[in-house]
PDB file of N, CA and C in Angstrom:
ATOM      1  N   MET A 230       7.880 -22.086  10.029  1.00 41.00           N
ATOM      2  CA  MET A 230       8.413 -20.771  10.284  1.00 41.00           C
ATOM      3  C   MET A 230       7.372 -19.950  11.028  1.00 41.00           C
ATOM      4  N   LYS A 231       7.817 -19.164  11.963  1.00 46.00           N
ATOM      5  CA  LYS A 231       6.902 -18.354  12.745  1.00 46.00           C
ATOM      6  C   LYS A 231       6.472 -17.120  11.971  1.00 46.00           C
ATOM      7  N   SER A 232       5.244 -16.702  12.209  1.00 49.00           N
ATOM      8  CA  SER A 232       4.743 -15.492  11.568  1.00 49.00           C
ATOM      9  C   SER A 232       5.259 -14.269  12.327  1.00 49.00           C
ATOM     10  N   ALA A 233       5.053 -13.097  11.754  1.00 50.00           N
ATOM     11  CA  ALA A 233       5.481 -11.867  12.406  1.00 50.00           C
ATOM     12  C   ALA A 233       4.790 -11.694  13.748  1.00 50.00           C
ATOM     13  N   LYS A 234       3.515 -12.082  13.829  1.00 51.00           N
ATOM     14  CA  LYS A 234       2.791 -11.962  15.095  1.00 51.00           C
ATOM     15  C   LYS A 234       3.401 -12.875  16.143  1.00 51.00           C
ATOM     16  N   ASP A 235       3.729 -14.123  15.758  1.00 50.00           N
ATOM     17  CA  ASP A 235       4.347 -15.047  16.698  1.00 50.00           C
ATOM     18  C   ASP A 235       5.697 -14.519  17.160  1.00 50.00           C
ATOM     19  N   LEU A 236       6.461 -13.957  16.234  1.00 44.00           N
ATOM     20  CA  LEU A 236       7.762 -13.418  16.589  1.00 44.00           C
ATOM     21  C   LEU A 236       7.601 -12.257  17.553  1.00 44.00           C
ATOM     22  N   ASN A 237       6.642 -11.387  17.298  1.00 45.00           N
ATOM     23  CA  ASN A 237       6.411 -10.245  18.169  1.00 45.00           C
ATOM     24  C   ASN A 237       6.027 -10.704  19.567  1.00 45.00           C
ATOM     25  N   ASP A 238       5.277 -11.796  19.660  1.00 49.00           N
ATOM     26  CA  ASP A 238       4.839 -12.295  20.953  1.00 49.00           C
ATOM     27  C   ASP A 238       5.936 -13.040  21.701  1.00 49.00           C
ATOM     28  N   THR A 239       6.884 -13.656  20.981  1.00 45.00           N
ATOM     29  CA  THR A 239       7.852 -14.526  21.643  1.00 45.00           C
ATOM     30  C   THR A 239       9.258 -13.974  21.694  1.00 45.00           C
ATOM     31  N   ALA A 240       9.630 -13.076  20.818  1.00 57.00           N
ATOM     32  CA  ALA A 240      10.987 -12.551  20.793  1.00 57.00           C
ATOM     33  C   ALA A 240      10.966 -11.045  20.997  1.00 57.00           C
ATOM     34  N   ARG A 241      12.062 -10.547  21.459  1.00 76.00           N
ATOM     35  CA  ARG A 241      12.150  -9.102  21.665  1.00 76.00           C
ATOM     36  C   ARG A 241      12.477  -8.424  20.347  1.00 76.00           C
ATOM     37  N   ILE A 242      11.854  -7.310  20.122  1.00 76.00           N
ATOM     38  CA  ILE A 242      12.060  -6.534  18.896  1.00 76.00           C
ATOM     39  C   ILE A 242      12.824  -5.265  19.257  1.00 76.00           C
ATOM     40  N   ASP A 243      13.788  -4.907  18.439  1.00 84.00           N
ATOM     41  CA  ASP A 243      14.526  -3.665  18.634  1.00 84.00           C
ATOM     42  C   ASP A 243      13.617  -2.526  18.164  1.00 84.00           C
ATOM     43  N   VAL A 244      12.806  -2.058  19.067  1.00 83.00           N
ATOM     44  CA  VAL A 244      11.770  -1.071  18.755  1.00 83.00           C
ATOM     45  C   VAL A 244      12.381   0.234  18.264  1.00 83.00           C
ATOM     46  N   ASP A 245      13.467   0.651  18.864  1.00 85.00           N
ATOM     47  CA  ASP A 245      14.084   1.911  18.443  1.00 85.00           C
ATOM     48  C   ASP A 245      14.540   1.844  16.988  1.00 85.00           C
ATOM     49  N   ALA A 246      15.113   0.721  16.581  1.00 85.00           N
ATOM     50  CA  ALA A 246      15.548   0.557  15.188  1.00 85.00           C
ATOM     51  C   ALA A 246      14.347   0.526  14.250  1.00 85.00           C
ATOM     52  N   LEU A 247      13.286  -0.168  14.655  1.00 85.00           N
ATOM     53  CA  LEU A 247      12.072  -0.230  13.845  1.00 85.00           C
ATOM     54  C   LEU A 247      11.479   1.163  13.663  1.00 85.00           C
ATOM     55  N   LEU A 248      11.348   1.908  14.749  1.00 86.00           N
ATOM     56  CA  LEU A 248      10.759   3.244  14.670  1.00 86.00           C
ATOM     57  C   LEU A 248      11.648   4.207  13.896  1.00 86.00           C
ATOM     58  N   ALA A 249      12.964   4.047  13.998  1.00 86.00           N
ATOM     59  CA  ALA A 249      13.884   4.897  13.233  1.00 86.00           C
ATOM     60  C   ALA A 249      13.724   4.639  11.733  1.00 86.00           C
ATOM     61  N   ALA A 250      13.593   3.381  11.350  1.00 85.00           N
ATOM     62  CA  ALA A 250      13.399   3.039   9.936  1.00 85.00           C
ATOM     63  C   ALA A 250      12.082   3.608   9.421  1.00 85.00           C
ATOM     64  N   ILE A 251      11.038   3.495  10.215  1.00 87.00           N
ATOM     65  CA  ILE A 251       9.730   4.009   9.807  1.00 87.00           C
ATOM     66  C   ILE A 251       9.742   5.534   9.754  1.00 87.00           C
ATOM     67  N   ASN A 252      10.437   6.150  10.684  1.00 86.00           N
ATOM     68  CA  ASN A 252      10.557   7.602  10.683  1.00 86.00           C
ATOM     69  C   ASN A 252      11.229   8.072   9.398  1.00 86.00           C
ATOM     70  N   GLU A 253      12.256   7.344   8.968  1.00 86.00           N
ATOM     71  CA  GLU A 253      12.963   7.692   7.735  1.00 86.00           C
ATOM     72  C   GLU A 253      12.082   7.477   6.508  1.00 86.00           C
ATOM     73  N   ILE A 254      11.344   6.373   6.485  1.00 85.00           N
ATOM     74  CA  ILE A 254      10.467   6.067   5.346  1.00 85.00           C
ATOM     75  C   ILE A 254       9.330   7.079   5.245  1.00 85.00           C
ATOM     76  N   SER A 255       8.694   7.340   6.379  1.00 85.00           N
ATOM     77  CA  SER A 255       7.497   8.183   6.367  1.00 85.00           C
ATOM     78  C   SER A 255       7.805   9.673   6.354  1.00 85.00           C
ATOM     79  N   GLU A 256       9.017  10.036   6.730  1.00 83.00           N
ATOM     80  CA  GLU A 256       9.412  11.437   6.846  1.00 83.00           C
ATOM     81  C   GLU A 256       8.441  12.217   7.731  1.00 83.00           C
ATOM     82  N   SER A 257       7.921  11.524   8.743  1.00 82.00           N
ATOM     83  CA  SER A 257       6.991  12.124   9.690  1.00 82.00           C
ATOM     84  C   SER A 257       7.415  11.782  11.113  1.00 82.00           C
ATOM     85  N   GLU A 258       6.841  12.483  12.041  1.00 83.00           N
ATOM     86  CA  GLU A 258       7.141  12.237  13.450  1.00 83.00           C
ATOM     87  C   GLU A 258       6.440  10.974  13.925  1.00 83.00           C
ATOM     88  N   VAL A 259       7.216  10.064  14.495  1.00 84.00           N
ATOM     89  CA  VAL A 259       6.673   8.837  15.073  1.00 84.00           C
ATOM     90  C   VAL A 259       6.444   9.106  16.552  1.00 84.00           C
ATOM     91  N   THR A 260       5.219   8.890  17.020  1.00 85.00           N
ATOM     92  CA  THR A 260       4.863   9.175  18.407  1.00 85.00           C
ATOM     93  C   THR A 260       4.447   7.898  19.112  1.00 85.00           C
ATOM     94  N   ARG A 261       5.145   7.585  20.204  1.00 83.00           N
ATOM     95  CA  ARG A 261       4.768   6.427  21.015  1.00 83.00           C
ATOM     96  C   ARG A 261       3.681   6.836  21.991  1.00 83.00           C
ATOM     97  N   ALA A 262       2.853   5.875  22.358  1.00 77.00           N
ATOM     98  CA  ALA A 262       1.789   6.137  23.340  1.00 77.00           C
ATOM     99  C   ALA A 262       2.422   6.441  24.691  1.00 77.00           C
ATOM    100  N   SER A 263       1.803   7.338  25.404  1.00 75.00           N
ATOM    101  CA  SER A 263       2.332   7.690  26.714  1.00 75.00           C
ATOM    102  C   SER A 263       1.580   7.002  27.850  1.00 75.00           C
ATOM    103  N   ASP A 264       0.475   6.315  27.505  1.00 68.00           N
ATOM    104  CA  ASP A 264      -0.279   5.653  28.562  1.00 68.00           C
ATOM    105  C   ASP A 264       0.200   4.210  28.742  1.00 68.00           C
ATOM    106  N   SER A 265       0.026   3.690  29.918  1.00 67.00           N
ATOM    107  CA  SER A 265       0.488   2.337  30.219  1.00 67.00           C
ATOM    108  C   SER A 265      -0.529   1.272  29.811  1.00 67.00           C
ATOM    109  N   ASP A 266      -1.730   1.690  29.399  1.00 73.00           N
ATOM    110  CA  ASP A 266      -2.743   0.721  28.980  1.00 73.00           C
ATOM    111  C   ASP A 266      -2.381   0.044  27.663  1.00 73.00           C
ATOM    112  N   ASP A 267      -1.734   0.764  26.778  1.00 78.00           N
ATOM    113  CA  ASP A 267      -1.377   0.238  25.463  1.00 78.00           C
ATOM    114  C   ASP A 267       0.040   0.689  25.117  1.00 78.00           C
ATOM    115  N   PRO A 268       1.071   0.090  25.724  1.00 77.00           N
ATOM    116  CA  PRO A 268       2.450   0.567  25.553  1.00 77.00           C
ATOM    117  C   PRO A 268       3.021   0.360  24.158  1.00 77.00           C
ATOM    118  N   HIS A 269       2.397  -0.471  23.332  1.00 82.00           N
ATOM    119  CA  HIS A 269       2.891  -0.738  21.991  1.00 82.00           C
ATOM    120  C   HIS A 269       2.242   0.156  20.943  1.00 82.00           C
ATOM    121  N   ARG A 270       1.361   1.041  21.349  1.00 87.00           N
ATOM    122  CA  ARG A 270       0.653   1.908  20.403  1.00 87.00           C
ATOM    123  C   ARG A 270       1.593   2.982  19.865  1.00 87.00           C
ATOM    124  N   VAL A 271       1.555   3.163  18.547  1.00 88.00           N
ATOM    125  CA  VAL A 271       2.381   4.152  17.874  1.00 88.00           C
ATOM    126  C   VAL A 271       1.501   4.923  16.899  1.00 88.00           C
ATOM    127  N   SER A 272       1.704   6.238  16.816  1.00 89.00           N
ATOM    128  CA  SER A 272       0.951   7.081  15.886  1.00 89.00           C
ATOM    129  C   SER A 272       1.908   7.773  14.927  1.00 89.00           C
ATOM    130  N   ILE A 273       1.475   7.835  13.662  1.00 88.00           N
ATOM    131  CA  ILE A 273       2.227   8.538  12.629  1.00 88.00           C
ATOM    132  C   ILE A 273       1.210   9.246  11.740  1.00 88.00           C
ATOM    133  N   ASP A 274       1.342  10.544  11.617  1.00 85.00           N
ATOM    134  CA  ASP A 274       0.433  11.338  10.777  1.00 85.00           C
ATOM    135  C   ASP A 274      -1.041  11.062  11.080  1.00 85.00           C
ATOM    136  N   GLY A 275      -1.387  10.931  12.330  1.00 86.00           N
ATOM    137  CA  GLY A 275      -2.777  10.731  12.712  1.00 86.00           C
ATOM    138  C   GLY A 275      -3.275   9.298  12.633  1.00 86.00           C
ATOM    139  N   ARG A 276      -2.482   8.388  12.074  1.00 89.00           N
ATOM    140  CA  ARG A 276      -2.855   6.967  12.025  1.00 89.00           C
ATOM    141  C   ARG A 276      -2.229   6.269  13.215  1.00 89.00           C
ATOM    142  N   THR A 277      -2.955   5.306  13.779  1.00 90.00           N
ATOM    143  CA  THR A 277      -2.492   4.610  14.971  1.00 90.00           C
ATOM    144  C   THR A 277      -2.401   3.115  14.721  1.00 90.00           C
ATOM    145  N   TRP A 278      -1.313   2.517  15.211  1.00 89.00           N
ATOM    146  CA  TRP A 278      -1.128   1.067  15.174  1.00 89.00           C
ATOM    147  C   TRP A 278      -0.956   0.595  16.603  1.00 89.00           C
ATOM    148  N   HIS A 279      -1.511  -0.584  16.900  1.00 88.00           N
ATOM    149  CA  HIS A 279      -1.494  -1.089  18.274  1.00 88.00           C
ATOM    150  C   HIS A 279      -0.449  -2.176  18.513  1.00 88.00           C
ATOM    151  N   THR A 280       0.175  -2.682  17.450  1.00 86.00           N
ATOM    152  CA  THR A 280       1.278  -3.644  17.611  1.00 86.00           C
ATOM    153  C   THR A 280       2.394  -3.260  16.657  1.00 86.00           C
ATOM    154  N   TYR A 281       3.604  -3.638  17.018  1.00 84.00           N
ATOM    155  CA  TYR A 281       4.742  -3.356  16.151  1.00 84.00           C
ATOM    156  C   TYR A 281       4.666  -4.176  14.868  1.00 84.00           C
ATOM    157  N   SER A 282       4.055  -5.342  14.920  1.00 85.00           N
ATOM    158  CA  SER A 282       3.890  -6.158  13.719  1.00 85.00           C
ATOM    159  C   SER A 282       2.999  -5.449  12.699  1.00 85.00           C
ATOM    160  N   GLU A 283       1.884  -4.873  13.169  1.00 88.00           N
ATOM    161  CA  GLU A 283       0.993  -4.123  12.282  1.00 88.00           C
ATOM    162  C   GLU A 283       1.733  -2.933  11.671  1.00 88.00           C
ATOM    163  N   LEU A 284       2.500  -2.275  12.472  1.00 86.00           N
ATOM    164  CA  LEU A 284       3.243  -1.099  12.030  1.00 86.00           C
ATOM    165  C   LEU A 284       4.258  -1.473  10.958  1.00 86.00           C
ATOM    166  N   ALA A 285       5.024  -2.518  11.203  1.00 85.00           N
ATOM    167  CA  ALA A 285       6.018  -2.965  10.227  1.00 85.00           C
ATOM    168  C   ALA A 285       5.347  -3.402   8.931  1.00 85.00           C
ATOM    169  N   GLU A 286       4.236  -4.094   9.048  1.00 88.00           N
ATOM    170  CA  GLU A 286       3.509  -4.551   7.866  1.00 88.00           C
ATOM    171  C   GLU A 286       2.984  -3.364   7.057  1.00 88.00           C
ATOM    172  N   ALA A 287       2.494  -2.346   7.724  1.00 87.00           N
ATOM    173  CA  ALA A 287       1.956  -1.176   7.036  1.00 87.00           C
ATOM    174  C   ALA A 287       3.030  -0.465   6.208  1.00 87.00           C
ATOM    175  N   PHE A 288       4.266  -0.526   6.675  1.00 84.00           N
ATOM    176  CA  PHE A 288       5.359   0.117   5.957  1.00 84.00           C
ATOM    177  C   PHE A 288       6.198  -0.886   5.163  1.00 84.00           C
ATOM    178  N   GLU A 289       5.642  -2.087   5.000  1.00 85.00           N
ATOM    179  CA  GLU A 289       6.249  -3.149   4.214  1.00 85.00           C
ATOM    180  C   GLU A 289       7.669  -3.468   4.670  1.00 85.00           C
ATOM    181  N   LEU A 290       7.860  -3.544   5.988  1.00 82.00           N
ATOM    182  CA  LEU A 290       9.139  -3.926   6.563  1.00 82.00           C
ATOM    183  C   LEU A 290       9.036  -5.339   7.111  1.00 82.00           C
ATOM    184  N   ASP A 291      10.120  -6.072   7.038  1.00 81.00           N
ATOM    185  CA  ASP A 291      10.164  -7.423   7.585  1.00 81.00           C
ATOM    186  C   ASP A 291      10.519  -7.320   9.067  1.00 81.00           C
ATOM    187  N   ILE A 292       9.596  -7.688   9.915  1.00 77.00           N
ATOM    188  CA  ILE A 292       9.800  -7.572  11.359  1.00 77.00           C
ATOM    189  C   ILE A 292      11.010  -8.384  11.821  1.00 77.00           C
ATOM    190  N   HIS A 293      11.368  -9.421  11.070  1.00 73.00           N
ATOM    191  CA  HIS A 293      12.529 -10.243  11.420  1.00 73.00           C
ATOM    192  C   HIS A 293      13.816  -9.423  11.417  1.00 73.00           C
ATOM    193  N   ASP A 294      13.876  -8.407  10.577  1.00 72.00           N
ATOM    194  CA  ASP A 294      15.074  -7.578  10.506  1.00 72.00           C
ATOM    195  C   ASP A 294      15.281  -6.754  11.772  1.00 72.00           C
ATOM    196  N   PHE A 295      14.267  -6.659  12.584  1.00 74.00           N
ATOM    197  CA  PHE A 295      14.348  -5.856  13.799  1.00 74.00           C
ATOM    198  C   PHE A 295      14.291  -6.697  15.065  1.00 74.00           C
ATOM    199  N   SER A 296      14.431  -8.012  14.905  1.00 71.00           N
ATOM    200  CA  SER A 296      14.390  -8.875  16.084  1.00 71.00           C
ATOM    201  C   SER A 296      15.769  -8.938  16.725  1.00 71.00           C
ATOM    202  N   VAL A 297      15.784  -8.992  18.021  1.00 62.00           N
ATOM    203  CA  VAL A 297      17.033  -9.101  18.763  1.00 62.00           C
ATOM    204  C   VAL A 297      17.571 -10.508  18.611  1.00 62.00           C
ATOM    205  N   ASN A 298      16.691 -11.487  18.607  1.00 57.00           N
ATOM    206  CA  ASN A 298      17.059 -12.897  18.436  1.00 57.00           C
ATOM    207  C   ASN A 298      16.473 -13.395  17.130  1.00 57.00           C
ATOM    208  N   GLU A 299      17.329 -13.827  16.215  1.00 49.00           N
ATOM    209  CA  GLU A 299      16.845 -14.371  14.947  1.00 49.00           C
ATOM    210  C   GLU A 299      16.148 -15.701  15.205  1.00 49.00           C
ATOM    211  N   VAL A 300      15.012 -15.916  14.583  1.00 48.00           N
ATOM    212  CA  VAL A 300      14.246 -17.143  14.743  1.00 48.00           C
ATOM    213  C   VAL A 300      14.072 -17.771  13.370  1.00 48.00           C
ATOM    214  N   ASN A 301      14.472 -19.050  13.251  1.00 50.00           N
ATOM    215  CA  ASN A 301      14.281 -19.820  12.008  1.00 50.00           C
ATOM    216  C   ASN A 301      14.876 -19.126  10.782  1.00 50.00           C
ATOM    217  N   ARG A 302      16.023 -18.583  10.922  1.00 50.00           N
ATOM    218  CA  ARG A 302      16.685 -17.947   9.768  1.00 50.00           C
ATOM    219  C   ARG A 302      17.880 -18.727   9.400  1.00 50.00           C
TER     220      ARG A 302
END
């Protein structure tokens, strides 16, 4: 079975759904990076994550639930 990092690297993730879920959990504003150097960077309450996998893990979400293509399910 692929890990969350492998899934993030190989499959497309529904980022809007992931960020909406985290916004609801955290009850805070989710801010995406505006620079093109790190397009996956997201900030919430002053904390920054550089990958969607790290972000999902921090909020104890299964990244597989936000994948566009299910892998090994």
